């Protein structure tokens, strides 16, 4: 199935065209023209979302769950067309897009099932104690309530799972919050198709069309207009530290500041402890190389640092990692801009004093090839930019003197999405020293695995201390993601007929 984009915004169920256009830049296949969003489009979408909230925000959990299931079904109906244009725009392999669509519809259905149960509302009830001395206690109910219209920014590296119908949109809709999506210009045709699927689901469920809008655009102006619109109550964002921080600051400077839930960047360090390094260093090196180059290294959980104690076993690890990376062919990156940024990051690392190049590769245009470097803990600790994310297949081996220096490197880390431990039984004492540090540094800690691949599940945390994300208490993956778009309300001595219906469905 093929899809020729119509190039329109989708605002409250209506296709809206305008004269100003931008042109897509696909990895292969034809380019298409798309309407360029304006602040006026954002205002129209936000106003429609606010109008929809007065019904959708007070709808039943079953109604919202049915909508999420309907969206999943409509996306699957367009599956072949989504895969076709998604591969053209992103350069990602067909199998990756098919798998990502499965993840996208899977998380919609998981969240639908979760909200039907109602446990996410964290309800609490204190019965009245009229005879309590010295003062009676009133009856108190507490329940989580939706906050209002939510802005969502599509991500460049996941055209489906973190974009128009991704986790942020699914969580907001589950909470009862209408959504205004700013589509990512790297894959506007894919976003358009998914937006049409959401609109079809809303219509089939006979809900207010203002529940969802998609405004396309390639300028910073439209993003700024979205996060500063007074009707928007929160923002979900996945992207670069620079862009996310700029939007975060705009949210904070509003007359009424709003929460910005941004997932911004991480180097996801892997600590290879001595017994594991001695027993299976070669296998760990090969696994690391595979994780590091998966999807051209364009995963937010890409493990960019491998930290180990110096010595012959570290030499063997570096040799094995270099050999594995040298076999990896050039891969297409998501955009020309991302490819240019990767090369700039590579050069910045390579030119740093105290950094040794283990594998230098050259790549041009939109292609990426892996690079490998090594340095000492002293150099890493004294060179802040070595701890910054390079978005692509680049790894740095950090050699430390002993266990104490491993802990020192861990303590110097900024916030991370993940930290990984490669360890055997004889490593437990050192791992126990590391655990209190890693718990303060990351949202997810792994043992004997690699962080690429984020399970969509009840227990998942995809977030972490800044700069991994802007809110260390939140996750953008898993059912806990819903809580970002809710706030607790306490009801004191209210008659039963005035309480939210969720209170009666405990």
Tab-separated table of C-alpha atoms in Angstrom:
chain	number	residue	atom	x	y	z
A	1	UNK	CA	0.000	0.000	0.000
A	2	UNK	CA	1.303	3.450	-0.900
A	3	UNK	CA	0.383	6.818	0.529
A	4	UNK	CA	0.694	10.170	-1.160
A	5	UNK	CA	0.686	12.788	1.595
A	6	UNK	CA	-2.017	15.430	1.505
A	7	UNK	CA	0.336	17.803	3.336
A	8	UNK	CA	-2.329	19.290	5.599
A	9	UNK	CA	-2.421	19.901	9.316
A	10	UNK	CA	-5.083	17.982	11.197
A	11	UNK	CA	-6.884	20.334	13.575
A	12	UNK	CA	-9.883	19.000	15.485
A	13	UNK	CA	-10.737	16.510	12.760
A	14	UNK	CA	-10.303	18.933	9.853
A	15	UNK	CA	-7.516	19.031	7.299
A	16	UNK	CA	-6.073	22.525	7.168
A	17	UNK	CA	-3.823	23.680	4.333
A	18	UNK	CA	-1.905	26.933	4.022
A	19	UNK	CA	0.329	28.546	1.419
A	20	UNK	CA	3.607	28.362	3.347
A	21	UNK	CA	5.217	24.956	2.810
A	22	UNK	CA	8.264	22.969	3.802
A	23	UNK	CA	9.641	20.003	1.888
A	24	UNK	CA	10.527	16.661	3.412
A	25	UNK	CA	14.047	15.278	2.990
A	26	UNK	CA	13.625	11.504	2.756
A	27	UNK	CA	16.543	9.098	2.848
A	28	UNK	CA	15.197	7.690	-0.410
A	29	UNK	CA	12.059	8.053	-2.489
A	30	UNK	CA	10.155	11.194	-3.421
A	31	UNK	CA	10.080	14.366	-1.341
A	32	UNK	CA	6.710	15.894	-0.509
A	33	UNK	CA	5.415	19.325	0.456
A	34	UNK	CA	3.746	19.949	3.806
A	35	UNK	CA	1.945	22.955	5.214
A	36	UNK	CA	4.123	25.015	7.536
A	37	UNK	CA	2.503	25.546	10.891
A	38	UNK	CA	1.962	28.994	12.373
A	39	UNK	CA	1.078	30.299	15.835
A	40	UNK	CA	-2.457	30.752	14.538
A	41	UNK	CA	-2.703	27.019	13.829
A	42	UNK	CA	-1.403	26.284	17.317
A	43	UNK	CA	-3.979	28.625	18.854
A	44	UNK	CA	-6.802	27.000	16.912
A	45	UNK	CA	-5.675	23.513	17.993
A	46	UNK	CA	-5.244	24.540	21.650
A	47	UNK	CA	-8.671	26.152	21.741
A	48	UNK	CA	-10.221	23.009	20.265
A	49	UNK	CA	-8.406	20.901	22.855
A	50	UNK	CA	-9.722	23.075	25.686
A	51	UNK	CA	-13.260	22.777	24.315
A	52	UNK	CA	-12.886	19.003	24.118
A	53	UNK	CA	-11.568	18.737	27.667
A	54	UNK	CA	-14.940	19.651	29.177
A	55	UNK	CA	-16.338	16.357	27.920
A	56	UNK	CA	-13.293	14.136	27.428
A	57	UNK	CA	-11.693	15.042	30.764
A	58	UNK	CA	-14.840	13.788	32.498
A	59	UNK	CA	-15.365	10.687	30.364
A	60	UNK	CA	-15.223	7.172	31.788
A	61	UNK	CA	-12.118	5.039	31.883
A	62	UNK	CA	-13.853	2.579	29.571
A	63	UNK	CA	-14.461	5.364	27.048
A	64	UNK	CA	-10.817	6.371	27.035
A	65	UNK	CA	-9.612	2.772	26.920
A	66	UNK	CA	-11.881	2.092	23.955
A	67	UNK	CA	-10.373	5.086	22.169
A	68	UNK	CA	-6.819	3.831	22.735
A	69	UNK	CA	-7.780	0.388	21.411
A	70	UNK	CA	-9.458	1.995	18.388
A	71	UNK	CA	-6.325	4.058	17.642
A	72	UNK	CA	-4.222	0.887	17.740
A	73	UNK	CA	-6.596	-0.831	15.324
A	74	UNK	CA	-6.619	2.126	12.919
A	75	UNK	CA	-2.797	2.250	12.912
A	76	UNK	CA	-2.653	-1.449	12.110
A	77	UNK	CA	-5.104	-0.936	9.232
A	78	UNK	CA	-2.596	1.513	7.718
A	79	UNK	CA	0.388	-0.628	8.598
A	80	UNK	CA	1.785	-1.263	5.123
A	81	UNK	CA	1.489	2.378	4.106
A	82	UNK	CA	3.085	3.549	7.364
A	83	UNK	CA	6.011	1.170	6.855
A	84	UNK	CA	6.491	2.251	3.240
A	85	UNK	CA	6.660	5.984	3.861
A	86	UNK	CA	8.414	5.547	7.212
A	87	UNK	CA	11.330	3.699	5.623
A	88	UNK	CA	11.585	6.338	2.902
A	89	UNK	CA	11.639	9.264	5.301
A	90	UNK	CA	13.858	7.815	8.031
A	91	UNK	CA	16.094	5.377	6.181
A	92	UNK	CA	15.283	2.795	8.854
A	93	UNK	CA	14.911	-0.820	7.683
A	94	UNK	CA	11.453	-2.170	6.999
A	95	UNK	CA	11.748	-4.727	9.807
A	96	UNK	CA	12.564	-1.948	12.294
A	97	UNK	CA	9.455	0.051	11.286
A	98	UNK	CA	7.238	-3.034	11.515
A	99	UNK	CA	8.624	-3.812	14.951
A	100	UNK	CA	8.221	-0.219	16.092
A	101	UNK	CA	4.602	-0.209	14.926
A	102	UNK	CA	4.041	-3.333	17.017
A	103	UNK	CA	5.545	-1.568	20.004
A	104	UNK	CA	3.359	1.497	19.390
A	105	UNK	CA	0.071	-0.347	19.187
A	106	UNK	CA	1.181	-2.614	22.026
A	107	UNK	CA	1.719	0.300	24.389
A	108	UNK	CA	-1.650	1.799	23.415
A	109	UNK	CA	-3.353	-1.470	24.294
A	110	UNK	CA	-1.329	-1.943	27.485
A	111	UNK	CA	-2.273	1.512	28.724
A	112	UNK	CA	-5.914	0.900	27.790
A	113	UNK	CA	-5.922	-2.270	29.868
A	114	UNK	CA	-4.189	-0.487	32.721
A	115	UNK	CA	-6.649	2.388	33.051
A	116	UNK	CA	-9.620	0.023	33.017
A	117	UNK	CA	-8.334	-1.347	36.337
A	118	UNK	CA	-8.262	2.121	37.918
A	119	UNK	CA	-5.267	1.543	40.216
A	120	UNK	CA	-3.303	4.369	38.564
A	121	UNK	CA	-5.663	6.871	40.240
A	122	UNK	CA	-4.067	6.177	43.651
A	123	UNK	CA	-7.393	6.740	45.389
A	124	UNK	CA	-7.480	7.320	49.140
A	125	UNK	CA	-10.381	7.630	51.545
A	126	UNK	CA	-10.514	8.809	55.146
A	127	UNK	CA	-14.002	8.259	56.597
A	128	UNK	CA	-15.560	10.954	58.724
A	129	UNK	CA	-14.994	10.708	62.463
A	130	UNK	CA	-17.706	12.955	63.875
A	131	UNK	CA	-17.069	11.873	67.467
A	132	UNK	CA	-13.308	12.349	67.406
A	133	UNK	CA	-11.923	14.548	70.198
A	134	UNK	CA	-10.930	17.287	70.508
A	135	UNK	CA	-12.193	17.925	66.932
A	136	UNK	CA	-14.198	15.802	64.511
A	137	UNK	CA	-12.578	14.668	61.236
A	138	UNK	CA	-14.302	15.395	57.922
A	139	UNK	CA	-14.722	12.759	55.244
A	140	UNK	CA	-11.904	12.982	52.691
A	141	UNK	CA	-11.554	11.454	49.247
A	142	UNK	CA	-8.447	11.853	47.104
A	143	UNK	CA	-8.186	10.897	43.445
A	144	UNK	CA	-5.963	11.833	40.495
A	145	UNK	CA	-7.636	14.124	37.925
A	146	UNK	CA	-6.586	15.128	34.376
A	147	UNK	CA	-4.814	18.460	34.013
A	148	UNK	CA	-6.102	19.665	30.612
A	149	UNK	CA	-4.620	19.985	27.098
A	150	UNK	CA	-1.128	18.540	26.653
A	151	UNK	CA	1.482	19.406	24.025
A	152	UNK	CA	3.537	16.570	22.545
A	153	UNK	CA	6.625	16.882	20.345
A	154	UNK	CA	7.372	14.080	17.900
A	155	UNK	CA	10.865	12.565	18.205
A	156	UNK	CA	13.303	12.194	15.332
A	157	UNK	CA	14.627	8.735	16.195
A	158	UNK	CA	11.328	6.895	16.707
A	159	UNK	CA	8.855	7.870	13.958
A	160	UNK	CA	6.117	5.847	15.653
A	161	UNK	CA	6.799	4.852	19.272
A	162	UNK	CA	7.837	8.332	20.468
A	163	UNK	CA	5.935	10.461	18.013
A	164	UNK	CA	2.354	11.227	16.990
A	165	UNK	CA	0.734	8.212	18.695
A	166	UNK	CA	3.681	7.398	20.942
A	167	UNK	CA	3.914	7.030	24.685
A	168	UNK	CA	3.321	10.697	25.528
A	169	UNK	CA	0.137	10.851	23.442
A	170	UNK	CA	-1.122	7.508	24.740
A	171	UNK	CA	-0.501	8.512	28.364
A	172	UNK	CA	-2.161	11.907	27.994
A	173	UNK	CA	-5.238	10.482	26.271
A	174	UNK	CA	-5.469	7.778	28.927
A	175	UNK	CA	-5.413	10.422	31.639
A	176	UNK	CA	-8.264	12.314	29.967
A	177	UNK	CA	-6.155	15.074	28.420
A	178	UNK	CA	-6.622	16.231	24.816
A	179	UNK	CA	-3.374	16.383	22.843
A	180	UNK	CA	-1.817	18.840	20.405
A	181	UNK	CA	1.131	17.240	18.592
A	182	UNK	CA	3.871	19.189	16.880
A	183	UNK	CA	4.972	16.753	14.173
A	184	UNK	CA	8.675	16.187	13.577
A	185	UNK	CA	9.856	17.487	10.171
A	186	UNK	CA	12.081	14.423	9.715
A	187	UNK	CA	9.057	12.196	9.059
A	188	UNK	CA	5.987	14.341	8.340
A	189	UNK	CA	4.377	11.819	6.001
A	190	UNK	CA	4.545	9.092	8.629
A	191	UNK	CA	3.120	11.486	11.199
A	192	UNK	CA	0.322	12.466	8.857
A	193	UNK	CA	-0.769	8.862	8.364
A	194	UNK	CA	-0.747	8.172	12.095
A	195	UNK	CA	-2.631	11.420	12.741
A	196	UNK	CA	-5.292	10.332	10.262
A	197	UNK	CA	-5.567	7.031	12.144
A	198	UNK	CA	-6.153	8.857	15.436
A	199	UNK	CA	-8.782	11.098	13.855
A	200	UNK	CA	-10.573	8.062	12.421
A	201	UNK	CA	-10.598	6.407	15.838
A	202	UNK	CA	-12.000	9.527	17.505
A	203	UNK	CA	-14.763	9.704	14.898
A	204	UNK	CA	-15.597	5.992	15.270
A	205	UNK	CA	-15.880	6.440	19.038
A	206	UNK	CA	-18.098	9.518	18.513
A	207	UNK	CA	-15.917	11.742	20.677
A	208	UNK	CA	-15.140	15.451	20.436
A	209	UNK	CA	-12.741	16.002	17.500
A	210	UNK	CA	-10.715	18.521	19.493
A	211	UNK	CA	-9.265	15.641	21.520
A	212	UNK	CA	-6.407	15.498	19.003
A	213	UNK	CA	-4.667	17.849	16.606
A	214	UNK	CA	-1.456	17.528	14.576
A	215	UNK	CA	0.317	20.682	13.426
A	216	UNK	CA	3.249	20.134	11.078
A	217	UNK	CA	6.204	22.480	10.973
A	218	UNK	CA	9.942	22.918	10.526
A	219	UNK	CA	10.530	26.125	12.493
A	220	UNK	CA	11.382	26.885	16.109
A	221	UNK	CA	8.581	29.460	16.136
A	222	UNK	CA	5.829	26.867	16.117
A	223	UNK	CA	7.373	24.926	19.009
A	224	UNK	CA	7.686	28.094	21.070
A	225	UNK	CA	4.087	29.025	20.298
A	226	UNK	CA	2.921	25.598	21.460
A	227	UNK	CA	4.662	25.519	24.850
A	228	UNK	CA	3.725	29.114	25.642
A	229	UNK	CA	0.059	28.933	24.678
A	230	UNK	CA	-1.915	29.634	27.867
A	231	UNK	CA	-4.325	26.721	27.342
A	232	UNK	CA	-1.547	24.111	27.257
A	233	UNK	CA	-1.086	22.570	30.715
A	234	UNK	CA	1.994	20.303	30.223
A	235	UNK	CA	4.521	19.276	27.579
A	236	UNK	CA	5.941	15.895	26.580
A	237	UNK	CA	9.212	16.033	24.628
A	238	UNK	CA	11.899	13.642	23.402
A	239	UNK	CA	14.904	15.198	21.706
A	240	UNK	CA	18.213	16.950	22.110
A	241	UNK	CA	19.442	18.615	25.281
A	242	UNK	CA	19.774	21.964	23.516
A	243	UNK	CA	16.249	22.025	22.071
A	244	UNK	CA	14.674	20.541	25.170
A	245	UNK	CA	16.358	22.994	27.495
A	246	UNK	CA	15.177	25.928	25.364
A	247	UNK	CA	11.569	24.703	25.540
A	248	UNK	CA	11.899	23.923	29.257
A	249	UNK	CA	13.016	27.496	29.901
A	250	UNK	CA	10.045	28.833	27.921
A	251	UNK	CA	7.682	26.752	30.055
A	252	UNK	CA	9.283	28.077	33.231
A	253	UNK	CA	9.044	31.703	32.075
A	254	UNK	CA	5.333	31.581	31.344
A	255	UNK	CA	3.120	33.759	33.569
A	256	UNK	CA	1.775	30.433	34.824
A	257	UNK	CA	4.650	27.930	34.524
A	258	UNK	CA	3.785	24.405	33.416
A	259	UNK	CA	5.617	21.087	33.747
A	260	UNK	CA	7.940	20.119	30.897
A	261	UNK	CA	8.544	16.383	30.736
A	262	UNK	CA	11.607	16.250	28.514
A	263	UNK	CA	13.798	13.251	27.774
A	264	UNK	CA	16.986	14.940	26.617
A	265	UNK	CA	20.106	12.811	26.452
A	266	UNK	CA	22.282	10.222	28.132
A	267	UNK	CA	25.580	8.362	27.633
A	268	UNK	CA	24.273	5.298	29.530
A	269	UNK	CA	27.546	4.082	31.059
A	270	UNK	CA	28.353	0.393	31.321
A	271	UNK	CA	30.509	-0.676	34.285
A	272	UNK	CA	32.396	-3.885	33.498
A	273	UNK	CA	33.498	-5.269	36.828
A	274	UNK	CA	36.737	-7.283	37.171
A	275	UNK	CA	35.464	-10.868	37.462
A	276	UNK	CA	33.075	-10.427	34.548
A	277	UNK	CA	35.813	-8.812	32.474
A	278	UNK	CA	38.149	-11.730	33.151
A	279	UNK	CA	35.553	-14.429	32.533
A	280	UNK	CA	33.781	-13.100	29.441
A	281	UNK	CA	35.355	-9.852	28.322
A	282	UNK	CA	35.330	-10.795	24.640
A	283	UNK	CA	31.624	-11.671	24.667
A	284	UNK	CA	30.797	-8.444	26.516
A	285	UNK	CA	32.823	-6.453	23.976
A	286	UNK	CA	30.953	-8.026	21.089
A	287	UNK	CA	27.610	-7.434	22.751
A	288	UNK	CA	28.552	-3.834	23.467
A	289	UNK	CA	29.504	-3.283	19.826
A	290	UNK	CA	26.131	-4.619	18.720
A	291	UNK	CA	24.241	-2.418	21.159
A	292	UNK	CA	26.376	0.607	20.321
A	293	UNK	CA	25.676	0.361	16.580
A	294	UNK	CA	22.039	-0.737	16.700
A	295	UNK	CA	19.996	1.660	14.579
A	296	UNK	CA	23.175	3.590	13.712
A	297	UNK	CA	23.554	4.402	17.389
A	298	UNK	CA	20.443	6.589	17.315
A	299	UNK	CA	18.876	5.276	20.502
A	300	UNK	CA	18.538	7.430	23.593
A	301	UNK	CA	19.726	4.396	25.580
A	302	UNK	CA	22.867	3.889	23.468
A	303	UNK	CA	25.688	2.761	25.847
A	304	UNK	CA	28.414	5.246	24.956
A	305	UNK	CA	30.819	4.535	27.849
A	306	UNK	CA	32.483	1.278	28.904
A	307	UNK	CA	34.288	1.626	32.244
A	308	UNK	CA	36.743	-1.022	33.495
A	309	UNK	CA	39.934	-1.502	35.491
A	310	UNK	CA	43.090	-1.078	33.410
A	311	UNK	CA	45.274	-4.053	32.553
A	312	UNK	CA	45.672	-6.915	30.056
A	313	UNK	CA	41.995	-7.835	30.257
A	314	UNK	CA	41.038	-4.271	29.379
A	315	UNK	CA	43.465	-4.515	26.444
A	316	UNK	CA	41.701	-7.668	25.262
A	317	UNK	CA	38.297	-6.040	25.666
A	318	UNK	CA	39.344	-3.024	23.575
A	319	UNK	CA	40.805	-5.285	20.883
A	320	UNK	CA	37.619	-7.351	20.685
A	321	UNK	CA	35.372	-4.276	20.616
A	322	UNK	CA	37.483	-2.695	17.879
A	323	UNK	CA	37.335	-5.857	15.761
A	324	UNK	CA	33.560	-6.136	16.144
A	325	UNK	CA	32.970	-2.473	15.316
A	326	UNK	CA	35.255	-2.624	12.281
A	327	UNK	CA	32.896	-5.187	10.728
A	328	UNK	CA	29.875	-2.873	10.923
A	329	UNK	CA	28.922	-1.285	7.615
A	330	UNK	CA	27.852	2.315	7.124
A	331	UNK	CA	24.255	2.988	8.127
A	332	UNK	CA	21.860	5.724	7.084
A	333	UNK	CA	21.109	8.273	9.780
A	334	UNK	CA	17.714	9.807	10.333
A	335	UNK	CA	18.508	13.274	8.967
A	336	UNK	CA	21.370	15.180	7.416
A	337	UNK	CA	21.493	17.350	10.538
A	338	UNK	CA	21.907	14.333	12.815
A	339	UNK	CA	24.669	12.965	10.577
A	340	UNK	CA	26.505	16.301	10.677
A	341	UNK	CA	26.146	16.472	14.464
A	342	UNK	CA	27.548	12.949	14.783
A	343	UNK	CA	30.634	13.856	12.798
A	344	UNK	CA	31.119	17.013	14.851
A	345	UNK	CA	30.865	15.013	18.085
A	346	UNK	CA	33.287	12.418	16.759
A	347	UNK	CA	35.835	15.099	15.894
A	348	UNK	CA	35.417	16.766	19.275
A	349	UNK	CA	36.244	13.511	21.060
A	350	UNK	CA	39.113	12.592	18.735
A	351	UNK	CA	40.836	15.942	19.167
A	352	UNK	CA	40.767	15.859	22.958
A	353	UNK	CA	44.146	15.630	24.704
A	354	UNK	CA	44.500	12.332	26.498
A	355	UNK	CA	42.113	10.439	24.214
A	356	UNK	CA	43.470	7.606	22.065
A	357	UNK	CA	41.744	6.629	18.835
A	358	UNK	CA	41.187	2.877	18.568
A	359	UNK	CA	38.992	2.915	15.470
A	360	UNK	CA	38.672	5.890	13.158
A	361	UNK	CA	36.244	5.681	10.281
A	362	UNK	CA	35.164	8.219	7.733
A	363	UNK	CA	31.592	8.810	6.686
A	364	UNK	CA	29.910	11.404	4.534
A	365	UNK	CA	26.459	12.631	3.600
A	366	UNK	CA	23.775	10.893	5.670
A	367	UNK	CA	25.860	7.843	6.581
A	368	UNK	CA	27.419	6.874	9.900
A	369	UNK	CA	30.219	4.435	10.653
A	370	UNK	CA	31.377	3.440	14.154
A	371	UNK	CA	34.278	5.017	16.006
A	372	UNK	CA	36.027	3.847	19.163
A	373	UNK	CA	38.233	5.753	21.601
A	374	UNK	CA	39.828	5.144	24.968
A	375	UNK	CA	41.055	7.291	27.790
A	376	UNK	CA	41.935	7.237	31.453
A	377	UNK	CA	39.636	8.040	34.319
A	378	UNK	CA	41.739	11.112	35.100
A	379	UNK	CA	41.253	12.505	31.595
A	380	UNK	CA	37.555	11.672	31.585
A	381	UNK	CA	37.010	13.282	34.979
A	382	UNK	CA	38.780	16.476	33.885
A	383	UNK	CA	37.193	16.776	30.416
A	384	UNK	CA	33.474	17.490	30.804
A	385	UNK	CA	32.555	17.148	27.134
A	386	UNK	CA	33.635	13.470	27.155
A	387	UNK	CA	30.570	12.876	29.333
A	388	UNK	CA	28.232	14.462	26.758
A	389	UNK	CA	26.101	12.358	24.451
A	390	UNK	CA	27.309	11.848	20.886
A	391	UNK	CA	24.195	10.700	19.046
A	392	UNK	CA	25.515	7.874	16.898
A	393	UNK	CA	27.690	4.724	16.964
A	394	UNK	CA	30.570	6.103	19.037
A	395	UNK	CA	32.042	4.444	22.096
A	396	UNK	CA	34.614	5.452	24.682
A	397	UNK	CA	36.501	2.962	26.854
A	398	UNK	CA	37.396	4.543	30.210
A	399	UNK	CA	40.220	2.767	32.043
A	400	UNK	CA	40.392	3.190	35.798
A	401	UNK	CA	43.071	2.187	38.297
A	402	UNK	CA	40.930	0.292	40.789
A	403	UNK	CA	37.491	-0.132	42.318
A	404	UNK	CA	37.726	3.170	44.136
A	405	UNK	CA	38.221	4.984	40.844
A	406	UNK	CA	35.247	3.146	39.326
A	407	UNK	CA	33.156	4.587	42.150
A	408	UNK	CA	34.674	8.036	41.561
A	409	UNK	CA	33.693	7.916	37.880
A	410	UNK	CA	30.165	6.878	38.865
A	411	UNK	CA	29.922	9.743	41.333
A	412	UNK	CA	31.003	12.234	38.649
A	413	UNK	CA	28.268	11.207	36.234
A	414	UNK	CA	25.403	13.506	35.413
A	415	UNK	CA	21.890	12.081	35.339
A	416	UNK	CA	21.414	9.083	33.070
A	417	UNK	CA	18.543	7.117	31.598
A	418	UNK	CA	20.425	3.886	32.323
A	419	UNK	CA	23.489	2.498	34.023
A	420	UNK	CA	24.578	-1.086	33.354
A	421	UNK	CA	26.619	-3.516	35.452
A	422	UNK	CA	28.443	-6.410	33.839
A	423	UNK	CA	29.278	-8.571	36.842
A	424	UNK	CA	29.832	-12.085	38.143
A	425	UNK	CA	29.463	-13.414	41.692
A	426	UNK	CA	32.933	-12.260	42.720
A	427	UNK	CA	31.992	-8.704	41.710
A	428	UNK	CA	29.130	-8.332	44.185
A	429	UNK	CA	31.123	-6.442	46.807
A	430	UNK	CA	32.122	-3.765	44.280
A	431	UNK	CA	28.603	-3.761	42.828
A	432	UNK	CA	27.199	-3.114	46.310
A	433	UNK	CA	29.483	-0.082	46.634
A	434	UNK	CA	28.252	1.195	43.278
A	435	UNK	CA	24.529	0.658	43.774
A	436	UNK	CA	23.798	3.644	46.064
A	437	UNK	CA	25.598	5.888	43.579
A	438	UNK	CA	23.889	4.474	40.497
A	439	UNK	CA	20.456	4.746	42.100
A	440	UNK	CA	21.019	8.490	42.369
A	441	UNK	CA	22.266	8.745	38.799
A	442	UNK	CA	19.853	6.710	36.661
A	443	UNK	CA	16.235	5.768	36.142
A	444	UNK	CA	17.035	2.162	35.154
A	445	UNK	CA	19.891	-0.046	36.364
A	446	UNK	CA	20.676	-3.220	34.417
A	447	UNK	CA	22.698	-6.293	35.299
A	448	UNK	CA	24.434	-8.328	32.591
A	449	UNK	CA	22.540	-6.813	29.710
A	450	UNK	CA	22.604	-3.893	27.323
A	451	UNK	CA	20.254	-0.909	27.640
A	452	UNK	CA	19.127	-0.559	24.021
A	453	UNK	CA	15.581	-1.851	23.929
A	454	UNK	CA	13.154	-0.388	26.458
A	455	UNK	CA	10.477	-2.830	27.551
A	456	UNK	CA	6.973	-1.337	27.569
A	457	UNK	CA	5.721	-2.645	30.886
A	458	UNK	CA	4.188	-1.736	34.218
A	459	UNK	CA	7.559	-1.450	35.983
A	460	UNK	CA	9.580	0.398	33.335
A	461	UNK	CA	11.199	3.745	34.105
A	462	UNK	CA	12.446	5.693	31.101
A	463	UNK	CA	13.728	8.882	32.635
A	464	UNK	CA	16.297	9.965	35.155
A	465	UNK	CA	17.971	12.919	36.833
A	466	UNK	CA	18.813	15.938	34.689
A	467	UNK	CA	20.009	16.068	31.932
A	468	UNK	CA	18.623	12.621	31.117
A	469	UNK	CA	15.221	14.156	31.705
A	470	UNK	CA	13.809	17.332	33.183
A	471	UNK	CA	11.705	15.583	35.818
A	472	UNK	CA	13.437	12.794	37.755
A	473	UNK	CA	10.131	11.597	39.194
A	474	UNK	CA	8.587	10.725	35.832
A	475	UNK	CA	8.847	8.133	33.075
A	476	UNK	CA	7.884	8.405	29.415
A	477	UNK	CA	7.557	4.617	28.951
A	478	UNK	CA	5.321	2.232	30.853
A	479	UNK	CA	2.018	2.702	32.592
A	480	UNK	CA	3.439	5.080	35.210
A	481	UNK	CA	3.762	7.594	32.340
A	482	UNK	CA	0.080	8.430	32.784
A	483	UNK	CA	0.751	10.081	36.138
A	484	UNK	CA	2.590	12.981	34.444
A	485	UNK	CA	-0.720	14.305	33.184
A	486	UNK	CA	-2.748	13.965	36.376
A	487	UNK	CA	-2.853	15.917	39.611
A	488	UNK	CA	-4.312	14.941	42.988
A	489	UNK	CA	-7.546	16.552	44.142
A	490	UNK	CA	-8.973	16.141	47.637
A	491	UNK	CA	-12.765	16.269	48.176
A	492	UNK	CA	-13.881	17.142	51.689
A	493	UNK	CA	-17.431	16.363	52.825
A	494	UNK	CA	-18.776	16.474	49.263
A	495	UNK	CA	-22.102	14.772	48.576
A	496	UNK	CA	-21.701	11.533	46.653
A	497	UNK	CA	-23.452	12.969	43.594
A	498	UNK	CA	-20.738	15.634	43.238
A	499	UNK	CA	-17.755	13.278	43.481
A	500	UNK	CA	-15.968	12.127	40.302
A	501	UNK	CA	-17.362	8.893	38.978
A	502	UNK	CA	-13.992	7.206	39.528
A	503	UNK	CA	-14.580	7.497	43.277
A	504	UNK	CA	-17.680	5.331	42.881
A	505	UNK	CA	-15.797	2.734	40.750
A	506	UNK	CA	-13.079	1.787	43.237
